[in-house]
PDB file of C-alpha atoms in Angstrom:
ATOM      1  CA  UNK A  15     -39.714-109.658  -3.113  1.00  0.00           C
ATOM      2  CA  UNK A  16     -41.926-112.877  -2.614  1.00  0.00           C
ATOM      3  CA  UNK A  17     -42.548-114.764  -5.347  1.00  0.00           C
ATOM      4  CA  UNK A  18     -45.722-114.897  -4.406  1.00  0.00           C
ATOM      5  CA  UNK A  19     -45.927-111.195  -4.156  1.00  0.00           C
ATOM      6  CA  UNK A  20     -44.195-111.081  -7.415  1.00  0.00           C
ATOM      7  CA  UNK A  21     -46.727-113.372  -9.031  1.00  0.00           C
ATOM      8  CA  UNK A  22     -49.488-110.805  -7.673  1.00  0.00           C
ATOM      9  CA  UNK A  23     -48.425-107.581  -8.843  1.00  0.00           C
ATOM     10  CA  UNK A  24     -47.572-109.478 -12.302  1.00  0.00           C
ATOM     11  CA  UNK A  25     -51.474-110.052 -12.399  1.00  0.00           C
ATOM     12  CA  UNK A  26     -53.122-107.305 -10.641  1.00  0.00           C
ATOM     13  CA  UNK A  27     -55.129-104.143 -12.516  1.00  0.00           C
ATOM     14  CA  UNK A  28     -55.735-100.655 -10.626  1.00  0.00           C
ATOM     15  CA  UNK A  29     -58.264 -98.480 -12.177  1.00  0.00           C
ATOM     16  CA  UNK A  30     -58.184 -95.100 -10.383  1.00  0.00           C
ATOM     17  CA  UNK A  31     -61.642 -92.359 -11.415  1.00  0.00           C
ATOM     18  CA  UNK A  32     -61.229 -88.733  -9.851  1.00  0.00           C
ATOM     19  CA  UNK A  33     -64.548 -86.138 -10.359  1.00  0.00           C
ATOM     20  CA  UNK A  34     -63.857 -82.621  -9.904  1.00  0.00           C
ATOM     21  CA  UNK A  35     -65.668 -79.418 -10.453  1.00  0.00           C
ATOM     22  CA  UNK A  36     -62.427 -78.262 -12.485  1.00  0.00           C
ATOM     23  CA  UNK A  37     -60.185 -79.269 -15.207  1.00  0.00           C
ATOM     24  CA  UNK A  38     -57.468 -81.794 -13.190  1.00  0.00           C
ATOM     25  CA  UNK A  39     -54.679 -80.063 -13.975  1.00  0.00           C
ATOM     26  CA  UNK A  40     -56.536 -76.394 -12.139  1.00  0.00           C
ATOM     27  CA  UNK A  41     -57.865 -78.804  -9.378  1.00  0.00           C
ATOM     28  CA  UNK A  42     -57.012 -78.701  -5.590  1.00  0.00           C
ATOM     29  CA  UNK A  43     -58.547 -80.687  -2.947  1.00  0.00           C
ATOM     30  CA  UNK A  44     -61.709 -78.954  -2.560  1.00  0.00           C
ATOM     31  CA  UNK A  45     -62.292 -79.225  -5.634  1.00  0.00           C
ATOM     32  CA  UNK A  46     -62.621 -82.686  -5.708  1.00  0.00           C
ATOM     33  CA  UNK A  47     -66.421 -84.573  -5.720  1.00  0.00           C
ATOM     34  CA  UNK A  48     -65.682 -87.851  -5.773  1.00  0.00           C
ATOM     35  CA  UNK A  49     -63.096 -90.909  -6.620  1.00  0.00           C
ATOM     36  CA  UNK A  50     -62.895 -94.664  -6.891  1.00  0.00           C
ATOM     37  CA  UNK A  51     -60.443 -97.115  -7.180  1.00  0.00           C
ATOM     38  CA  UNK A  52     -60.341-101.008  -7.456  1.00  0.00           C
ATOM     39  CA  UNK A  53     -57.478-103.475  -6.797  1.00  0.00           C
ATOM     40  CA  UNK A  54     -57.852-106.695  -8.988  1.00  0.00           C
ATOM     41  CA  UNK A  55     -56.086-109.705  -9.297  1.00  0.00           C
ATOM     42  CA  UNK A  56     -56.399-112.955 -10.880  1.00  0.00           C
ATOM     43  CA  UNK A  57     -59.055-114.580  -9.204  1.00  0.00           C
ATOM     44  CA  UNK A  58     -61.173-111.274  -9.128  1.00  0.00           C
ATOM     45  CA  UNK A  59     -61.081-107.684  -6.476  1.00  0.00           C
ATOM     46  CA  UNK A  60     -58.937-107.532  -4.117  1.00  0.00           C
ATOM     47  CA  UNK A  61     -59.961-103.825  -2.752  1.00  0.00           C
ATOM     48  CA  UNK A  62     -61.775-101.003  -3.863  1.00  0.00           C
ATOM     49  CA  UNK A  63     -62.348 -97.904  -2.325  1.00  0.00           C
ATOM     50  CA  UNK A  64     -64.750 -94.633  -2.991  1.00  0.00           C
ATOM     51  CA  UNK A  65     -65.052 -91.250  -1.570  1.00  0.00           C
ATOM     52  CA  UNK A  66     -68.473 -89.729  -2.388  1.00  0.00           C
ATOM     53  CA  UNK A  67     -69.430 -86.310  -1.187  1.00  0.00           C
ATOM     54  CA  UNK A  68     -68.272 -86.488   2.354  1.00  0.00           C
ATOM     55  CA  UNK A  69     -67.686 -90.342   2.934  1.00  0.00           C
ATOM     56  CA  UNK A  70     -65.419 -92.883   1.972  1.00  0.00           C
ATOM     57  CA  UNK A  71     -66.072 -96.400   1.233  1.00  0.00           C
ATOM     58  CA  UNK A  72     -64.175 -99.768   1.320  1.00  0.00           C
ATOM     59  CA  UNK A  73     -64.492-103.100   0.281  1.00  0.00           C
ATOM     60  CA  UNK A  74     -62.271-106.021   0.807  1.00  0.00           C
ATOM     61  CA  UNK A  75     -62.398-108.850  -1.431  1.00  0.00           C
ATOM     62  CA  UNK A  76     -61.716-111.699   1.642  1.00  0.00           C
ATOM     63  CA  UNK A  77     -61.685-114.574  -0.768  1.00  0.00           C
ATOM     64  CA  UNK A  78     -59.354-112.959  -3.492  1.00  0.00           C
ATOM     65  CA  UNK A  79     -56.734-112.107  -1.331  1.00  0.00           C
ATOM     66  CA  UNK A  80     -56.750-115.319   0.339  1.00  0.00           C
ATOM     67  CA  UNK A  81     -55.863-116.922  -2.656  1.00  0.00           C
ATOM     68  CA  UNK A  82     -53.551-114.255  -4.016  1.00  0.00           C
ATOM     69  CA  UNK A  83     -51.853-114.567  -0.257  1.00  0.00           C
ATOM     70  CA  UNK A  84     -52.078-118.849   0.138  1.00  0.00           C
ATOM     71  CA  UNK A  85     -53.537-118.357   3.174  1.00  0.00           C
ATOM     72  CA  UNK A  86     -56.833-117.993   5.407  1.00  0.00           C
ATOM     73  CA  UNK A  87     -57.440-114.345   6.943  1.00  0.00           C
ATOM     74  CA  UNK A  88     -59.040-114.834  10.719  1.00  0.00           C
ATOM     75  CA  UNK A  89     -62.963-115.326  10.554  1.00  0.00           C
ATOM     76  CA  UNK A  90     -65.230-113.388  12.888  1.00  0.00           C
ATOM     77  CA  UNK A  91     -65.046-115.991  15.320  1.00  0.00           C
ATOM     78  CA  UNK A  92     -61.586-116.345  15.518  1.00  0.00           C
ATOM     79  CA  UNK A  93     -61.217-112.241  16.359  1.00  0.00           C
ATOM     80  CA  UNK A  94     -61.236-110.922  19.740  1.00  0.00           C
ATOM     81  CA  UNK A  95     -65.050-109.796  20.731  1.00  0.00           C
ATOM     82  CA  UNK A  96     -63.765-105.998  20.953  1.00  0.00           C
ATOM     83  CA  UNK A  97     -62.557-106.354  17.283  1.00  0.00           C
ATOM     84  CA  UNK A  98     -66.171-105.299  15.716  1.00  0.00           C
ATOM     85  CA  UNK A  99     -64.257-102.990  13.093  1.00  0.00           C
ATOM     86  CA  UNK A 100     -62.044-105.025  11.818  1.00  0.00           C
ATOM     87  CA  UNK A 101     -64.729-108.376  12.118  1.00  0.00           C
ATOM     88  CA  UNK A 102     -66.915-105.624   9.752  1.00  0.00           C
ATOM     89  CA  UNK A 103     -64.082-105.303   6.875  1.00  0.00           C
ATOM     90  CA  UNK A 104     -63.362-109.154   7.009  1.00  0.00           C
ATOM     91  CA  UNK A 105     -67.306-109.821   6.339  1.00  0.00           C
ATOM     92  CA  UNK A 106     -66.247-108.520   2.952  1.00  0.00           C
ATOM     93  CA  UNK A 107     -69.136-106.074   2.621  1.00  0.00           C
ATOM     94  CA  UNK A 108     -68.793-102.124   1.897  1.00  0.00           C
ATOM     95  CA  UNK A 109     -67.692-100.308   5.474  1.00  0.00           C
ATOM     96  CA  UNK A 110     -67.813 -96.495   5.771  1.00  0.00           C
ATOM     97  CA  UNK A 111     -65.726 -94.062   7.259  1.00  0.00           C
ATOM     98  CA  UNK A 112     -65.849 -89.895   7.269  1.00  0.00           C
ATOM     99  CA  UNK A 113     -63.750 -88.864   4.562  1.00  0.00           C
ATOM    100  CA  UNK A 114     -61.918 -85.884   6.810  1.00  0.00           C
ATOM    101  CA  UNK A 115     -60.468 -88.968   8.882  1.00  0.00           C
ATOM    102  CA  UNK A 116     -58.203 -90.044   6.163  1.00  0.00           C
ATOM    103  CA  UNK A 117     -56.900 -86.667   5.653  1.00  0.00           C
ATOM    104  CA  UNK A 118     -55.517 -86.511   9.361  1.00  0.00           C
ATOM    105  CA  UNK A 119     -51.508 -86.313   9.841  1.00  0.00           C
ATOM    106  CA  UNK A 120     -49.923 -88.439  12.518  1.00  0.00           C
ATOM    107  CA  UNK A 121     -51.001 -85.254  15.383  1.00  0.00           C
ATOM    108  CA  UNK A 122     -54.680 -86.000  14.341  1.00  0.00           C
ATOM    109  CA  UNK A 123     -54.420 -82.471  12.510  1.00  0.00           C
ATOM    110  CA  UNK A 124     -56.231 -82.477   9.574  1.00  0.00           C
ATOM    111  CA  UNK A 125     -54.086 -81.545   6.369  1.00  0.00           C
ATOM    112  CA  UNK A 126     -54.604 -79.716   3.162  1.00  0.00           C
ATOM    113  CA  UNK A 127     -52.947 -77.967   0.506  1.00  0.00           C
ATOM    114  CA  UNK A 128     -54.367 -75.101   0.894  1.00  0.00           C
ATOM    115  CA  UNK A 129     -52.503 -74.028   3.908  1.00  0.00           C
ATOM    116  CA  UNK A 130     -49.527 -71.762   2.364  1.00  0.00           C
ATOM    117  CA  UNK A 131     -47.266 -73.838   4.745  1.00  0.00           C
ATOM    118  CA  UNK A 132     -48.165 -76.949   2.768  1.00  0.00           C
ATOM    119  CA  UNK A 133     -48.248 -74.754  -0.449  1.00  0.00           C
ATOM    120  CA  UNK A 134     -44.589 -73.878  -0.113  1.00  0.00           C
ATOM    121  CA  UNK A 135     -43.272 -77.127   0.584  1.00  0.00           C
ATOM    122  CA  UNK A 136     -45.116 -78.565  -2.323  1.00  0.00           C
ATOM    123  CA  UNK A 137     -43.725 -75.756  -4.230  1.00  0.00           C
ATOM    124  CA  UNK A 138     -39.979 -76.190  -3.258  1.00  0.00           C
ATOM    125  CA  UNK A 139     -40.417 -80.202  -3.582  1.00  0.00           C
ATOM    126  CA  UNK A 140     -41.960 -80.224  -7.098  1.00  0.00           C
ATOM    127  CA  UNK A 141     -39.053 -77.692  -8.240  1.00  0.00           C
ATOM    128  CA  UNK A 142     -36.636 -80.737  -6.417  1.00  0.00           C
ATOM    129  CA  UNK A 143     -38.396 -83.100  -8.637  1.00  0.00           C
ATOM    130  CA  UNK A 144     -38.190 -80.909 -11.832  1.00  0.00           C
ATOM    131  CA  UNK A 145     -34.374 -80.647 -11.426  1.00  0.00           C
ATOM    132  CA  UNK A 146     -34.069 -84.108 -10.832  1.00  0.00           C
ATOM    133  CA  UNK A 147     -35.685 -85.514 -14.012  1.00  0.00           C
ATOM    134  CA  UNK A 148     -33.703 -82.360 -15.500  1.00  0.00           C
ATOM    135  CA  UNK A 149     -30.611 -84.282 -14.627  1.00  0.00           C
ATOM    136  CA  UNK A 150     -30.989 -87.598 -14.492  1.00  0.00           C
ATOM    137  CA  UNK A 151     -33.983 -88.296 -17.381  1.00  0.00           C
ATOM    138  CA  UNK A 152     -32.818 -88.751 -21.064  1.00  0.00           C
ATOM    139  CA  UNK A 153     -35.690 -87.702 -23.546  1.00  0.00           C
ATOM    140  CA  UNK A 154     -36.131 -88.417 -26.965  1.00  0.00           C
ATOM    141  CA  UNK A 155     -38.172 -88.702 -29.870  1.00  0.00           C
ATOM    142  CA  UNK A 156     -39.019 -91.829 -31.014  1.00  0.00           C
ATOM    143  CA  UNK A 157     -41.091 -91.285 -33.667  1.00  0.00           C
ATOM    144  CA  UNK A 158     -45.081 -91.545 -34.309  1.00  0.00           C
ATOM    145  CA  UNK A 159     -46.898 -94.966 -34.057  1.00  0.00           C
ATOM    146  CA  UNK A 160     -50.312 -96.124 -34.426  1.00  0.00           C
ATOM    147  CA  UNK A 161     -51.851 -92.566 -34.558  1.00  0.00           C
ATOM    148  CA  UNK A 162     -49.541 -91.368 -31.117  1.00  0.00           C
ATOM    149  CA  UNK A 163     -46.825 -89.828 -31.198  1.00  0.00           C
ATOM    150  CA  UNK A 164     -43.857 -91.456 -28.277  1.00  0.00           C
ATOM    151  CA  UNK A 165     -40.846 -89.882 -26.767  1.00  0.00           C
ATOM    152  CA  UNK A 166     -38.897 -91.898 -24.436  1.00  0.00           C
ATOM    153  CA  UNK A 167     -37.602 -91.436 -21.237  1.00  0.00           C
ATOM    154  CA  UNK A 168     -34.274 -93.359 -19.682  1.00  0.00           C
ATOM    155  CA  UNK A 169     -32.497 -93.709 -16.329  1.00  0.00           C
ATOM    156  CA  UNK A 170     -30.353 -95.508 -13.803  1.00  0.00           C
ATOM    157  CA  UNK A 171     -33.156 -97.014 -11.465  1.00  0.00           C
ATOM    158  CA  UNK A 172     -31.422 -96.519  -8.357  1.00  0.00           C
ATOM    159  CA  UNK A 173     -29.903 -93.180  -8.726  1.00  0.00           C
ATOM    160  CA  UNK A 174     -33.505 -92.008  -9.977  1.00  0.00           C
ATOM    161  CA  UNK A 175     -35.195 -93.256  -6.935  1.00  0.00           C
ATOM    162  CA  UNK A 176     -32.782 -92.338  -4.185  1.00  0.00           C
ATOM    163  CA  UNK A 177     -33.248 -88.980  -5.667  1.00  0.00           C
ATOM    164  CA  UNK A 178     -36.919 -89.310  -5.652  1.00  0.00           C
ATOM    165  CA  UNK A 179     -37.265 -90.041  -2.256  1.00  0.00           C
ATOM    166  CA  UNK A 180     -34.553 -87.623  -1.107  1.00  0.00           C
ATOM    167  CA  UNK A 181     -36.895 -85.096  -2.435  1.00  0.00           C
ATOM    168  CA  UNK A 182     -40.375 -86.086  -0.961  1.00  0.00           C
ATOM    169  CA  UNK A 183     -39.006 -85.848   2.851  1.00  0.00           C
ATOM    170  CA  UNK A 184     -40.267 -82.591   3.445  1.00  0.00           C
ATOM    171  CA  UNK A 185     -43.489 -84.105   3.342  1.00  0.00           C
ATOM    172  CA  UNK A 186     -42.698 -87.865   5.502  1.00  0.00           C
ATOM    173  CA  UNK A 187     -44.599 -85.601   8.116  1.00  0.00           C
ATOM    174  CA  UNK A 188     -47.724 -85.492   6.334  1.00  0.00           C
ATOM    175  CA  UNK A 189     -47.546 -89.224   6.189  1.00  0.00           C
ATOM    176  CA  UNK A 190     -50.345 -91.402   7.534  1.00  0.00           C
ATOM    177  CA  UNK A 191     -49.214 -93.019  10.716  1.00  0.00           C
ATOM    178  CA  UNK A 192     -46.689 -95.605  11.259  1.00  0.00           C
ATOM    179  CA  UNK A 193     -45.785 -94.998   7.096  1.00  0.00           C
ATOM    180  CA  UNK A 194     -42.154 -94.203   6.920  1.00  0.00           C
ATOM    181  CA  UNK A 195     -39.806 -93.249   3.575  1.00  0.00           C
ATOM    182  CA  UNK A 196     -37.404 -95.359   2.832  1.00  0.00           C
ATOM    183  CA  UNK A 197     -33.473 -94.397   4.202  1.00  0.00           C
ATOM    184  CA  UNK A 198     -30.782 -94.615   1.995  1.00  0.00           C
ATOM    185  CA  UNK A 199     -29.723 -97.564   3.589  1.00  0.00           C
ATOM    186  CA  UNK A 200     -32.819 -98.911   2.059  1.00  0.00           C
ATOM    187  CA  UNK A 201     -32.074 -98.478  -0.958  1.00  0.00           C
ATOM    188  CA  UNK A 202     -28.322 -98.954  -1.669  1.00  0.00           C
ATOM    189  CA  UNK A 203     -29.130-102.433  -2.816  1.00  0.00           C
ATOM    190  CA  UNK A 204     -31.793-101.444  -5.432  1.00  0.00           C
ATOM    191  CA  UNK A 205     -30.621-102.284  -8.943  1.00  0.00           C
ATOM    192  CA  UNK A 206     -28.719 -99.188 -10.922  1.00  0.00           C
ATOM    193  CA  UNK A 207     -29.553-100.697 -14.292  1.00  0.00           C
ATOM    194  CA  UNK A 208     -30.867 -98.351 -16.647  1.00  0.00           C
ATOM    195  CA  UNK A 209     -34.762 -98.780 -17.476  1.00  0.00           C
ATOM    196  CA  UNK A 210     -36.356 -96.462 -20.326  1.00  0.00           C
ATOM    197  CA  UNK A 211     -40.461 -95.495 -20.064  1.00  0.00           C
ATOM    198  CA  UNK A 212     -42.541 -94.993 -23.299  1.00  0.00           C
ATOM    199  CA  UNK A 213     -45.062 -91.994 -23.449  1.00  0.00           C
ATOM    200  CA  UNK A 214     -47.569 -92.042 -25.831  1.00  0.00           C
ATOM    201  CA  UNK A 215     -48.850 -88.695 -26.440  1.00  0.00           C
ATOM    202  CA  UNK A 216     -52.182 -88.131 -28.692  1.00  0.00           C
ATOM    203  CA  UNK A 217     -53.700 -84.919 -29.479  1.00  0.00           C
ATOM    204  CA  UNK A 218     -51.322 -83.426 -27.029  1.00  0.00           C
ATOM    205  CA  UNK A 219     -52.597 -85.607 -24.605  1.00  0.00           C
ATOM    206  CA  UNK A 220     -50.887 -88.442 -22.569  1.00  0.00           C
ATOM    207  CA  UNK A 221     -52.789 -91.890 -23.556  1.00  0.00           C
ATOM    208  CA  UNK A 222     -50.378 -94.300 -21.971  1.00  0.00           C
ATOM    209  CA  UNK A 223     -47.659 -94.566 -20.407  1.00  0.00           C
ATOM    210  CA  UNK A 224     -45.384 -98.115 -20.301  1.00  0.00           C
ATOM    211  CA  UNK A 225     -42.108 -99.123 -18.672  1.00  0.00           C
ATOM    212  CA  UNK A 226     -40.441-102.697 -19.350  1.00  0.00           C
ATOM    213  CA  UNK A 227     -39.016-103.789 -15.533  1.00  0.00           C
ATOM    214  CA  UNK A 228     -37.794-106.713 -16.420  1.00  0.00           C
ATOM    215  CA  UNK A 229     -34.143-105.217 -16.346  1.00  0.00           C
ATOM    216  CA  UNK A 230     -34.146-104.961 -12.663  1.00  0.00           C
ATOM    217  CA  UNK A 231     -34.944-108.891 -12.324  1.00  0.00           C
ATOM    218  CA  UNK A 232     -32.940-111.599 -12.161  1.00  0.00           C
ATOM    219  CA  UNK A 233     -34.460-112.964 -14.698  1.00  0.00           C
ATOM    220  CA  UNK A 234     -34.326-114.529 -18.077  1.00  0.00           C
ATOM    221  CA  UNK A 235     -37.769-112.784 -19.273  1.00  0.00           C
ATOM    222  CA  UNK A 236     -37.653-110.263 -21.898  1.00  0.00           C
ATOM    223  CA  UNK A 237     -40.715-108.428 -20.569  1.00  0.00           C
ATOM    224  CA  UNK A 238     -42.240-106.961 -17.294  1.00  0.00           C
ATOM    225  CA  UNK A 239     -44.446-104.627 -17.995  1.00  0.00           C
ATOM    226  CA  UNK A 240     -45.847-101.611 -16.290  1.00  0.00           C
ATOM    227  CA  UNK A 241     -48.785 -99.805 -18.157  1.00  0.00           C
ATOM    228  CA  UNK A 242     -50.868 -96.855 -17.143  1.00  0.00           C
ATOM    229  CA  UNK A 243     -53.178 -95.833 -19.545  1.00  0.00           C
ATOM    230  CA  UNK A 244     -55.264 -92.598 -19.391  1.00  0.00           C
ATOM    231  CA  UNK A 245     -58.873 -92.197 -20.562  1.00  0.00           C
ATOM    232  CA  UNK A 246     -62.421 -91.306 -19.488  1.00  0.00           C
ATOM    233  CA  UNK A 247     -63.064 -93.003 -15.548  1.00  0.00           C
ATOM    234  CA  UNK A 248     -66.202 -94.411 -13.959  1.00  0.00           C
ATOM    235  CA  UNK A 249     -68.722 -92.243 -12.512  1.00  0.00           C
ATOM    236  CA  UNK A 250     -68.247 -93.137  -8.422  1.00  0.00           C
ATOM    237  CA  UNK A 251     -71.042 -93.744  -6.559  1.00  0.00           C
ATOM    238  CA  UNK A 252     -72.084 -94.768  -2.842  1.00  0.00           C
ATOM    239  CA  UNK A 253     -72.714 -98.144  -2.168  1.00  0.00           C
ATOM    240  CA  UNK A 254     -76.429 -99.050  -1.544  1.00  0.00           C
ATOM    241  CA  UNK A 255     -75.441-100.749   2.041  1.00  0.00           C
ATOM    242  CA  UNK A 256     -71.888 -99.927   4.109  1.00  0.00           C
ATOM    243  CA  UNK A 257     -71.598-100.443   7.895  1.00  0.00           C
ATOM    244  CA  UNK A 258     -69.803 -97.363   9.349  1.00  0.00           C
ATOM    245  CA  UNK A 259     -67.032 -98.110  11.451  1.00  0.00           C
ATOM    246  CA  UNK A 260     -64.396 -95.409  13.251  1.00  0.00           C
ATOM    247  CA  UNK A 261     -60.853 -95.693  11.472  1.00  0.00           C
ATOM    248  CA  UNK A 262     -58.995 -94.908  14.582  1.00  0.00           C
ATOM    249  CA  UNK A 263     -59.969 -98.160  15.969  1.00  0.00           C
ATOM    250  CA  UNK A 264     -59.845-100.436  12.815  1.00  0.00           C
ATOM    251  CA  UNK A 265     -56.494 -99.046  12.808  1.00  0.00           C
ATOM    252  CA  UNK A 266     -55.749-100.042  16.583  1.00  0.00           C
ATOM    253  CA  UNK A 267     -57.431-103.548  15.928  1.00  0.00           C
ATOM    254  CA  UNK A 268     -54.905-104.181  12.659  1.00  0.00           C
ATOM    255  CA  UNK A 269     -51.217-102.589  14.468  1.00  0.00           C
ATOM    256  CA  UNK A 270     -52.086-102.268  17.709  1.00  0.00           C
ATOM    257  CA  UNK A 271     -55.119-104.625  19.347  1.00  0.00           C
ATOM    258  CA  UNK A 272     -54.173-108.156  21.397  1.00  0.00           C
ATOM    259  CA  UNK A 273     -53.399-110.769  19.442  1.00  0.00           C
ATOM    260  CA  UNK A 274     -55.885-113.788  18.804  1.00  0.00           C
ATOM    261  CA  UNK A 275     -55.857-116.821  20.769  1.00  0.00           C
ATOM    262  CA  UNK A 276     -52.851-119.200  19.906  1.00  0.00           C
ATOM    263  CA  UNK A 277     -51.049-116.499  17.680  1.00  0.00           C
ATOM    264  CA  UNK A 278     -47.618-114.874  18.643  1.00  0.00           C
ATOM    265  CA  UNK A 279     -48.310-111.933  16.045  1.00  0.00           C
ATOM    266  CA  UNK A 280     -51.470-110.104  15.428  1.00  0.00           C
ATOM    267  CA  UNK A 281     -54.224-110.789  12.791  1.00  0.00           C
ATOM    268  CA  UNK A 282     -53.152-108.850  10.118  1.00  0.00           C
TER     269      UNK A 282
END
């Protein structure tokens, strides 16, 4: 990994809402009204996106990730005149897109889980995932602190993700396009040291979740830590203004459009 990329993630918050008209845990898709989440870095938001009703919403933060990246993302002017989508997510304002369109598979299907083919794969891949934590995940109980009670959870890193990803393949079709899993291949060279999560658990409740990664470094740093703490979210809400834009064509713009003037690659 970059360092720069390194640097990045070291510094950067995600804080993920979800609304439904259930408890979570009893929720499927359609039960969902609304979500929001917001990528933040150093020097302020990097993304955040919101789905409200039957729209989602997105919002780049240009200048952020130009100094999070060290360089200067293409202005309007330097875009091809046919580029108006992607021009409209550079402005750095809120775009909008139908929400159905970023449920489509790579066949332009639309997919959900309540089709019983979906259902059953789910089914047989979150039994997968169950056995795999059965046999590769050391529990135990550390004890209560600061009102929460933790247990702990241990395991070889590579050996727990290999397995991981062996088990999601049933669903790399449901993948958006050109998003791949990795191969084994991939992965052989991922570090097999052990690294041990700590779940804090009040009123039966998770509250947070934290995992030191600075095992899998080479590094001389005691600490890397990953935190995901659970509480009450944000209410998400429309923006006031958002330009709609069609997300087959922002796509073809960023993978697939003509490159700008004096580039060998494209924009983004």
């Amino acid at each position: 990994m970059p360092e720069q990329v390194a640097e990045l993630l070291a510094g950067a918050r995600i804080a993920v809402s979800v609304q439904s008209k259930k408890p979570l845990q009893d929720s499927s898709e359609t039960d969902i009204t609304g979500m929001a989440m917001k990528v933040s870095g150093p020097d302020g938001d990097l993304l955040e996106y919101r789905q409200v009703g039957d729209w989602a919403y997105l919002r780049a933060g240009v200048k952020s990730l130009e100094k999070a990246s060290g360089s200067q993302l293409p202005s309007a002017a330097d875009l091809p005149p046919a580029a108006t989508d992607l021009k409209q997510v550079l402005g750095g304002g809120w775009v909008k897109m139908p929400a159905d369109s970023l449920t489509k598979n790579p066949s332009g299907k639309e997919t959900s889980s309540a089709d019983p083919g979906d259902r059953a794969r789910q089914k047989v891949v979150i039994k997968g995932l169950q056995q795999l934590v059965g046999r590769e995940v050391q529990l135990k109980d550390t004890g209560t602190k600061d009102g929460a009670d933790h247990i702990t959870a241990t395991a070889p890193f590579r050996t727990l993700l290999t397995g991981l990803v062996d088990e999601l393949r049933p669903l790399a079709a449901d993948l958006p396009q050109g998003a791949r899993l990795p191969t084994g291949k991939d992965l052989k060279d991922a570090p097999n040291k052990k690294i041990t999560a700590d779940f804090a658990i009040r009123n039966g409740a998770l509250n947070e979740m934290s995992v030191n990664l600075a095992p899998l470094a080479d590094t001389k740093d005691d600490k890397f830590a990953l935190v995901l703490r659970l509480g009450k979210g944000d209410q998400a809400a429309a923006p006031g203004q958002a330009t709609q834009i069609d997300p087959d064509a922002l796509a073809q713009q960023l993978f697939g459009g003509p490159a700008i003037p004096g580039q060998k690659e494209p924009a983004l």
